Amino acid sequence: MALGKRVEERLEELGISQEQLAEKTGVTQSAISALIKRDSKSSRSLFKLASALRCDPAWLETGKGKKELTTVGASLKVLSNIKELSLEDKAIRLAQSLPPNDVLQAIQPLFEKMTLRQRAELARLALEPQPQDD
């Protein structure tokens, strides 16, 4: 099984659509569809896909290792490889991917690197009501 099939498998497990994955990653829905249909073996967006699918990028690419990101360190490692994300976005994605009890511990290293302005923006975003999925 190649990357495309594992992406499809994770989408089904998480109950999210290709469109939702596209929104989370910034990768177009047509590119995700092509990745799945062609059962591609690699992708330039590997770390973005792994982050959004909450899985280990090594598993996503090769099928080897653990599927789930089970530790804060593993989640941070995936997010640190996504250069386009701001510290706030990394903290938000990390918080969304972990159980509530682990969130504070997980975002602490990122939070310490933020400026006061970035911390204020993160707090504002965290307090904003989240849109409900229909």
XYZ file of N, CA, C and O in Angstrom, residues 39-98:
240
model
N -2.469 6.541 -6.117
C -1.786 5.848 -5.026
C -0.312 6.222 -5.021
O 0.579 5.382 -5.049
N -0.089 7.532 -5.002
C 1.265 8.084 -5.035
C 2.126 7.533 -3.905
O 1.634 7.198 -2.838
N 3.409 7.484 -4.162
C 4.357 6.955 -3.185
C 4.974 8.049 -2.320
O 5.542 7.767 -1.272
N 4.871 9.318 -2.745
C 5.427 10.422 -1.959
C 4.657 11.702 -2.275
O 3.873 11.751 -3.218
N 4.906 12.722 -1.457
C 4.252 14.010 -1.654
C 5.109 15.099 -1.033
O 5.682 14.913 0.046
N 5.176 16.246 -1.709
C 5.889 17.396 -1.143
C 5.159 17.918 0.084
O 5.718 18.645 0.881
N 3.920 17.561 0.241
C 3.097 18.025 1.358
C 2.982 16.986 2.469
O 2.052 17.025 3.262
N 3.938 16.071 2.534
C 3.880 14.967 3.488
C 3.641 15.449 4.917
O 2.764 14.937 5.609
N 4.422 16.433 5.390
C 4.306 16.862 6.780
C 2.981 17.576 7.036
O 2.392 17.431 8.106
N 2.493 18.331 6.060
C 1.184 18.981 6.219
C 0.086 17.928 6.314
O -0.815 18.029 7.142
N 0.158 16.925 5.452
C -0.842 15.856 5.465
C -0.780 15.077 6.778
O -1.811 14.811 7.400
N 0.429 14.734 7.216
C 0.579 13.975 8.461
C 0.040 14.759 9.648
O -0.633 14.203 10.517
N 0.304 16.049 9.678
C -0.192 16.882 10.778
C -1.717 16.903 10.796
O -2.339 16.686 11.828
N -2.318 17.151 9.658
C -3.778 17.228 9.581
C -4.436 15.876 9.835
O -5.532 15.811 10.397
N -3.761 14.805 9.436
C -4.303 13.455 9.620
C -3.889 12.858 10.956
O -4.213 11.701 11.246
N -3.178 13.635 11.743
C -2.733 13.216 13.083
C -2.059 11.852 13.050
O -2.419 10.936 13.787
N -1.093 11.724 12.143
C -0.356 10.470 12.048
C 1.124 10.752 11.838
O 1.519 11.852 11.468
N 1.914 9.731 12.075
C 3.350 9.839 11.917
C 3.690 9.944 10.429
O 3.209 9.137 9.628
N 4.500 10.932 10.024
C 4.829 11.071 8.609
C 5.573 9.852 8.049
O 5.387 9.509 6.877
N 6.374 9.181 8.873
C 7.067 7.977 8.400
C 6.065 6.878 8.062
O 6.195 6.197 7.038
N 5.040 6.715 8.918
C 4.013 5.719 8.629
C 3.249 6.117 7.361
O 2.992 5.281 6.493
N 2.921 7.388 7.252
C 2.142 7.848 6.095
C 2.898 7.583 4.794
O 2.315 7.137 3.810
N 4.201 7.810 4.812
C 4.990 7.639 3.598
C 5.345 6.179 3.311
O 5.303 5.740 2.169
N 5.679 5.420 4.362
C 6.206 4.067 4.137
C 5.325 2.938 4.656
O 5.517 1.787 4.283
N 4.417 3.274 5.583
C 3.607 2.233 6.205
C 4.318 1.570 7.371
O 3.768 0.682 8.013
N 5.528 2.010 7.672
C 6.304 1.416 8.767
C 6.212 2.288 10.005
O 6.082 3.497 9.919
N 6.289 1.646 11.160
C 6.234 2.377 12.417
C 4.798 2.524 12.897
O 3.871 1.920 12.365
N 4.644 3.361 13.918
C 3.324 3.577 14.500
C 2.520 4.560 13.661
O 3.044 5.544 13.175
N 1.247 4.262 13.539
C 0.354 5.134 12.772
C 0.056 6.415 13.533
O 0.236 7.516 13.017
N -0.431 6.263 14.736
C -0.887 7.413 15.532
C 0.277 8.207 16.094
O 1.308 7.643 16.446
N 0.090 9.517 16.183
C 1.036 10.337 16.926
C 0.630 10.225 18.381
O -0.395 10.742 18.790
N 1.433 9.526 19.149
C 1.030 9.231 20.528
C 1.734 10.085 21.560
O 1.395 10.038 22.720
N 2.717 10.855 21.146
C 3.432 11.665 22.120
C 3.467 13.114 21.683
O 3.362 13.437 20.496
N 3.639 13.975 22.651
C 3.783 15.401 22.379
C 5.011 15.626 21.510
O 4.985 16.395 20.559
N 6.096 14.925 21.813
C 7.332 15.084 21.043
C 7.150 14.744 19.575
O 7.653 15.445 18.698
N 6.419 13.676 19.304
C 6.178 13.287 17.916
C 5.354 14.344 17.196
O 5.626 14.697 16.048
N 4.355 14.878 17.872
C 3.526 15.926 17.281
C 4.346 17.174 16.993
O 4.223 17.785 15.938
N 5.196 17.553 17.940
C 6.054 18.724 17.744
C 7.020 18.517 16.583
O 7.278 19.440 15.806
N 7.546 17.304 16.453
C 8.484 17.012 15.366
C 7.814 17.198 14.006
O 8.393 17.785 13.099
N 6.590 16.718 13.871
C 5.863 16.878 12.610
C 5.632 18.359 12.328
O 5.913 18.853 11.238
N 5.154 19.074 13.326
C 4.845 20.489 13.124
C 6.087 21.318 12.849
O 6.035 22.284 12.086
N 7.207 20.966 13.439
C 8.426 21.753 13.232
C 8.910 21.669 11.792
O 9.630 22.539 11.327
N 8.494 20.648 11.068
C 8.892 20.496 9.672
C 8.012 21.260 8.695
O 8.286 21.266 7.509
N 6.972 21.884 9.186
C 6.100 22.677 8.320
C 6.534 24.131 8.444
O 6.112 24.849 9.331
N 7.408 24.535 7.569
C 8.029 25.862 7.660
C 7.041 26.999 7.430
O 7.229 28.103 7.913
N 5.982 26.748 6.680
C 5.039 27.813 6.336
C 4.155 28.227 7.509
O 3.510 29.259 7.460
N 4.105 27.426 8.561
C 3.218 27.722 9.686
C 3.879 28.667 10.678
O 5.051 28.513 11.017
N 3.113 29.612 11.163
C 3.600 30.491 12.223
C 3.610 29.712 13.535
O 3.020 28.632 13.644
N 4.263 30.269 14.547
C 4.259 29.623 15.863
C 2.843 29.463 16.392
O 2.502 28.451 16.991
N 1.992 30.484 16.156
C 0.609 30.396 16.622
C -0.116 29.238 15.955
O -0.815 28.469 16.615
N 0.061 29.114 14.639
C -0.598 28.028 13.913
C -0.101 26.669 14.374
O -0.868 25.722 14.501
N 1.201 26.574 14.645
C 1.748 25.311 15.137
C 1.152 24.964 16.496
O 0.775 23.824 16.751
N 1.049 25.961 17.372
C 0.477 25.720 18.699
C -0.988 25.311 18.595
O -1.440 24.391 19.287
N -1.733 25.952 17.706
C -3.152 25.634 17.539
C -3.309 24.220 16.994
O -4.105 23.430 17.496
N -2.536 23.873 15.969
C -2.638 22.519 15.404
C -2.242 21.462 16.423
O -2.848 20.398 16.493
N -1.210 21.759 17.182
C -0.787 20.820 18.209
C -1.888 20.628 19.242
O -2.224 19.510 19.618
N -2.484 21.728 19.677
C -3.562 21.656 20.666
C -4.752 20.869 20.135
O -5.381 20.109 20.864
N -5.047 21.030 18.849
C -6.185 20.323 18.264
C -5.932 18.826 18.113
O -6.863 18.052 18.037
N -4.667 18.433 18.078
C -4.353 17.029 17.817
C -4.178 16.189 19.078
O -3.990 14.989 18.994
N -4.245 16.832 20.244
C -3.968 16.115 21.488
C -5.163 16.085 22.423
O -6.038 16.943 22.340
